[in-house]
Amino acid sequence: MSSSYDFDQRGHLVAPPRVRPRLAQAKPSARELSLAPRRSLAPLPRPLAPSPKPSDLTLDRSRDDLLTSFGKLTLSDRYLLAGEGVQDMFARVSCAFADDVAHAQRLYDAMSRLWFMPATPVLSNGGTTRGLPISCFLNSVSDSLEGIVGAWNENVWLASNGGGIGTYWGNVRSIGEKVKGGVTSGIIPFIHVMDGLTLAISQGSLRRGSAAVYLDIQHPEIEEFLEIRKASGDFNRKSLNLHHGINVTDEFMHAVRAGSAFALRSPKTNETVREIDARQLWQRILENRLQTGEPYLLFIDTVNRALPKHQRELGLKVSTSNLCSEITLPTGIDHRDEERTAVCCLSSLNLEAWDQWNEEEGFIEDIMRFLDNVLTIFITVAPDGMKRARYAALRERSVGLGVMGFHSFLQAKGIPMESVLAKSFNLNMFRKIRRDADAASVALARERGPCPDALERGVMARFSHKIAIAPTASISIICGGTSACVEPIPANIYTHKTLSGAISVRNPHLAKLLAAKGADTSAIWQSIIAHEGSVAHLDILSEREKAIFRTAFEIDQRWIVELAADRAPFICQSQSINLYLPADVDKWDLHMLHWTAWQRGLKSLYYCRSKSISRAAFAGKISDGDKVAAPQPQRTDYEECLACQ
């Protein structure tokens, strides 16, 4: 590769006159891979064209009416600048990350029509100097004191700039292993320090420090790691403010199937430290998930098999995920002996508005251009404490285009989630989204140059990854109260607390149906509240209508796994998939749901949400099929990561 190639501040490949860029497989030069200039948070640079201004756009303030009162309250409480209206915010964000005025106008129109919504860090900080437009990070800890302290320091920087962090600890030797001058104290005390740092770092008025830690299933400290969020025991070995996830291997799942022993191995030497009964460990994991909602599960071999070919050829590997288990990007030392802290830039399409935008030519390309520009701005303005994140963002330029409103779309169409028609729409939607995102990546690579990871392997791709399905709890509220992510609705009516007070939220599609039947009355809604948001008791509804408006806990969870598995081939990263289960779930059903998720190719599972999160321990073997003992009430903390919403 000629050393005369370079990348400008917007991430565009620049070649000298009369030189044709070669997609060679040799290592790019240092100059070619140089990071954008380090800058403090300052007005966003526009080296190639003047930044569009909100005054250049035609705003339609009547589109405020597309938002619910709850959505407007949410924006006012959290995201609007002083004196800013809803349409002004959409214009500000559109202009901050647009190619030109025409692109900004299209982005504004799409955003103000609620066709898509950027993640909240983009809404909050786009076009301002108060923070970064990306706050989703993943990093790894190396097996040395220097590496551990370095990870702590980096996490302080990431959290102080609004970051939600996923950190991998699987490289660090377990307790009692030999080191120079003695033996190790293991990972648990070091994770405890990270817990304290996370709690201490403020993320401003919008969010506090938030982090998750991940560990391999074969790590010798996996059993104690499972317990770090439980308050009982030695406080100095607990991390109550962190979330945790486990990298589950195919080898382990095969050991569970066989009922055999499973080796826990040293991360340093790969030698077996001890063996454990695989089924007993699996049962403990499932028990913890039902009791506390966690750990998240990352099926790590499935993830790495699906890594883009050019990244596999470079020897890159995924070892962790993020706070919401949908981001799967390489971290740690790469093939150039550089440290990567993965970064992902997120936005979500509103599937409830599918009929309005799915035939709109260039719509998804416009959003991919928007995300590419967000990445470039981050690379340009991120502080020195984020140099590893800046490097990773420049090398792979991964983004996460997601969705929301899937269940709302089905309800608007009168389609139960548990139906073949829902499967058909699911497949068609994600096939189209992936096809258009892939096309946009190629088009942008031809226009601006491939990302360096792809360039090094001769691949014409602007983005290494394009699709990730994040939770969207906040932005779905903004988008007219549509259903979050690909999730089923939790209830047909609920009360949500905001900074401005409590507000009652009703399912608009159910309200429309009840109104048509002359039954949209306070008495009916009170009865729905009394039945925990369910309509199963309403005689005025047909059985099909009741099926359409089943809540998350009423839907057969096999359909959640089935729909997730169907869309999985079109998602290059992962999905935030929750399971909704009663506390007395049959333990065979609990096992089979998780087992099927792995078998069908899901890359991760997020929370296991239970109406009561504490129950007696498992008794007997996986195949016994009896009911779990009665639960004892306990509080659940299903914290959502605002970095992904």
XYZ file of C-alpha atoms in Angstrom, residues 7-291:
285
model
C -8.046 9.869 5.521
C -9.400 13.354 5.985
C -11.162 14.579 9.110
C -14.524 13.245 7.928
C -13.072 9.780 7.369
C -12.972 10.043 3.565
C -10.212 8.214 1.726
C -7.956 10.745 0.010
C -5.642 9.777 -2.832
C -3.157 12.021 -4.687
C -3.837 13.038 -8.312
C -3.327 10.400 -10.993
C -2.936 7.636 -8.424
C -5.476 4.873 -8.415
C -6.124 3.401 -4.947
C -5.226 -0.294 -4.825
C -7.227 -2.633 -2.625
C -4.108 -4.549 -1.652
C -3.701 -7.003 1.201
C -0.472 -5.567 2.546
C -0.573 -3.665 5.820
C -1.611 -0.028 5.340
C 0.964 2.537 6.287
C 1.059 4.405 9.570
C 0.061 7.577 7.771
C -2.903 5.870 6.180
C -4.152 4.729 9.566
C -3.372 7.905 11.477
C -6.120 9.101 13.764
C -7.929 12.356 13.202
C -6.480 15.356 15.058
C -7.128 15.326 18.785
C -9.501 18.066 19.799
C -11.355 19.120 22.881
C -15.129 19.396 22.738
C -15.549 22.360 20.424
C -17.856 23.359 17.584
C -17.950 20.459 15.157
C -15.540 20.851 12.217
C -16.727 20.704 8.623
C -13.610 20.486 6.480
C -15.362 19.548 3.244
C -18.478 21.712 3.232
C -20.159 24.335 5.399
C -22.437 22.863 8.023
C -26.137 23.286 7.232
C -27.950 25.540 9.673
C -31.429 24.921 11.116
C -32.486 28.208 9.530
C -31.761 26.624 6.125
C -34.495 24.032 6.674
C -38.251 24.178 6.255
C -39.772 23.110 9.565
C -43.294 21.809 10.069
C -44.313 22.583 13.642
C -47.632 20.804 13.208
C -45.619 17.581 13.465
C -45.411 18.200 17.195
C -48.871 16.632 17.190
C -47.361 13.277 16.169
C -45.801 13.052 19.626
C -47.794 12.066 22.673
C -47.888 14.283 25.741
C -45.624 11.709 27.378
C -43.142 12.010 24.511
C -43.111 15.790 24.766
C -42.581 15.581 28.524
C -39.685 13.184 28.008
C -38.005 15.543 25.540
C -38.590 18.549 27.769
C -37.270 16.773 30.857
C -34.130 15.394 29.262
C -33.169 16.441 25.765
C -34.335 19.891 24.661
C -31.931 22.802 25.011
C -33.069 25.961 26.782
C -35.733 27.673 24.664
C -35.724 24.852 22.112
C -38.877 23.301 20.659
C -39.312 19.748 19.415
C -38.908 20.671 15.739
C -35.898 22.838 16.576
C -34.220 19.837 18.190
C -34.878 17.654 15.142
C -33.436 20.397 12.922
C -30.385 20.857 15.169
C -29.535 17.166 15.108
C -30.207 16.806 11.375
C -27.939 19.722 10.503
C -25.166 18.578 12.841
C -24.674 15.306 10.969
C -25.848 15.990 7.409
C -23.801 16.067 4.202
C -25.515 19.213 2.956
C -28.757 21.176 3.209
C -30.735 18.730 1.052
C -29.599 15.790 3.167
C -30.380 17.738 6.351
C -33.899 18.464 5.097
C -34.521 14.779 4.337
C -33.210 13.777 7.755
C -35.361 16.396 9.449
C -38.461 15.262 7.560
C -37.847 11.616 8.462
C -37.122 12.398 12.108
C -40.040 14.794 12.549
C -42.400 12.248 10.949
C -41.055 9.765 13.529
C -39.774 7.395 10.852
C -36.504 6.988 12.711
C -34.829 8.346 15.818
C -31.148 8.587 16.756
C -29.988 7.257 20.104
C -30.357 9.775 22.906
C -26.656 10.801 23.056
C -27.051 12.039 19.487
C -30.269 13.885 20.361
C -28.741 15.392 23.483
C -25.346 16.400 22.155
C -25.690 16.775 18.384
C -24.869 20.324 17.318
C -23.727 21.283 20.827
C -20.442 21.399 22.719
C -21.752 19.726 25.867
C -20.850 16.109 25.179
C -20.137 13.384 22.658
C -22.654 11.947 20.175
C -21.639 8.359 20.997
C -21.707 6.751 24.412
C -21.583 2.993 23.782
C -18.156 1.435 24.422
C -16.610 -2.027 24.840
C -13.101 -2.764 26.097
C -10.898 -5.583 27.377
C -8.552 -5.887 30.348
C -5.125 -7.406 29.741
C -3.454 -9.788 32.197
C -1.164 -7.353 33.989
C -1.386 -4.727 36.698
C -0.667 -2.110 34.052
C -3.537 -3.447 31.946
C -5.949 -3.462 34.883
C -5.101 0.088 35.935
C -5.253 1.178 32.291
C -8.788 -0.224 31.998
C -9.845 1.585 35.173
C -8.452 4.860 33.871
C -10.076 4.457 30.472
C -13.427 3.615 32.043
C -13.241 6.802 34.116
C -12.790 8.784 30.905
C -15.567 6.928 29.115
C -18.046 7.261 31.980
C -17.230 10.925 32.576
C -18.082 11.620 28.936
C -21.449 9.889 29.118
C -20.330 6.377 28.289
C -22.072 3.107 28.938
C -19.313 0.495 29.093
C -18.945 -3.255 28.615
C -15.616 -4.580 29.941
C -14.142 -8.056 29.388
C -12.170 -9.555 32.290
C -11.536 -13.032 30.891
C -7.846 -12.434 30.136
C -6.959 -11.894 33.794
C -5.614 -14.888 35.719
C -7.783 -16.397 38.420
C -7.223 -16.364 42.162
C -4.215 -18.391 43.295
C -2.441 -18.563 39.937
C 1.271 -17.822 39.972
C 2.635 -14.384 39.167
C 6.045 -12.865 39.707
C 6.541 -12.606 43.444
C 3.559 -14.672 44.530
C 0.038 -15.574 43.446
C -2.827 -13.539 42.023
C -5.782 -12.230 43.985
C -8.045 -13.000 41.027
C -10.506 -10.799 39.174
C -13.151 -10.191 41.853
C -11.305 -7.485 43.873
C -10.391 -5.622 40.694
C -13.989 -5.734 39.453
C -15.036 -4.382 42.869
C -12.769 -1.364 42.317
C -14.363 -0.839 38.886
C -17.740 -0.946 40.624
C -16.721 1.900 42.926
C -15.321 3.969 40.086
C -18.503 3.488 38.076
C -20.634 4.691 40.960
C -18.381 7.694 41.573
C -18.319 9.065 38.044
C -21.181 11.378 37.174
C -22.453 11.481 33.624
C -24.079 14.878 33.927
C -27.767 15.566 34.353
C -28.961 12.933 31.885
C -27.325 9.719 33.103
C -24.946 8.344 35.682
C -22.027 5.998 35.183
C -23.136 2.586 33.970
C -21.147 -0.512 33.128
C -21.288 -4.254 32.576
C -18.543 -6.825 33.070
C -18.182 -10.025 31.035
C -16.363 -13.267 31.813
C -15.821 -16.544 29.961
C -17.771 -19.583 31.125
C -14.492 -21.525 31.452
C -12.801 -18.964 33.738
C -11.941 -20.557 37.118
C -13.761 -17.778 39.009
C -17.016 -18.130 37.078
C -18.987 -19.385 40.101
C -18.132 -16.422 42.322
C -18.601 -14.082 39.354
C -22.215 -15.256 39.139
C -22.820 -13.953 42.665
C -21.238 -10.475 42.456
C -24.610 -8.688 42.251
C -26.062 -10.418 45.305
C -25.887 -8.326 48.474
C -25.183 -11.243 50.820
C -21.601 -12.220 51.622
C -18.359 -10.262 51.776
C -19.124 -6.718 50.605
C -15.543 -6.323 49.369
C -16.174 -9.087 46.859
C -19.486 -7.696 45.571
C -20.176 -5.287 42.702
C -23.758 -4.207 43.185
C -23.605 -1.296 40.722
C -22.295 -3.313 37.790
C -24.212 -5.551 35.438
C -22.665 -8.822 34.339
C -22.650 -11.176 31.401
C -21.150 -14.561 30.559
C -19.516 -15.712 27.334
C -21.096 -19.138 26.793
C -19.178 -21.455 24.452
C -20.409 -24.284 22.250
C -18.079 -26.584 24.200
C -19.938 -25.790 27.405
C -23.370 -26.309 25.842
C -22.258 -29.674 24.477
C -21.086 -30.617 27.994
C -24.525 -29.641 29.324
C -26.148 -31.870 26.721
C -23.842 -34.765 27.602
C -24.139 -34.236 31.355
C -20.360 -34.293 31.603
C -17.693 -32.453 33.547
C -16.513 -29.112 32.178
C -12.950 -27.855 32.544
C -12.289 -24.432 34.069
C -9.008 -23.281 32.558
C -6.320 -20.729 33.248
C -6.573 -17.741 30.883
C -2.764 -17.599 30.915
C -1.765 -21.215 30.216
C -5.068 -22.803 29.149
C -4.332 -25.576 31.647
C -7.252 -27.068 33.551
C -7.468 -25.603 37.052
C -10.432 -27.761 38.074
C -13.560 -29.367 36.658
C -17.196 -28.643 37.379
C -20.458 -30.377 36.546
C -21.698 -28.552 33.433
C -25.388 -29.072 34.181
C -25.077 -27.789 37.724
C -23.361 -24.620 36.481
C -26.007 -24.167 33.759
C -28.766 -24.545 36.347
C -27.108 -21.926 38.567
C -26.934 -19.533 35.629
C -30.626 -20.004 34.828
C -31.536 -19.712 38.509
C -29.655 -16.406 38.730
C -31.357 -15.112 35.602
C -34.784 -15.876 37.016
C -33.897 -14.389 40.413
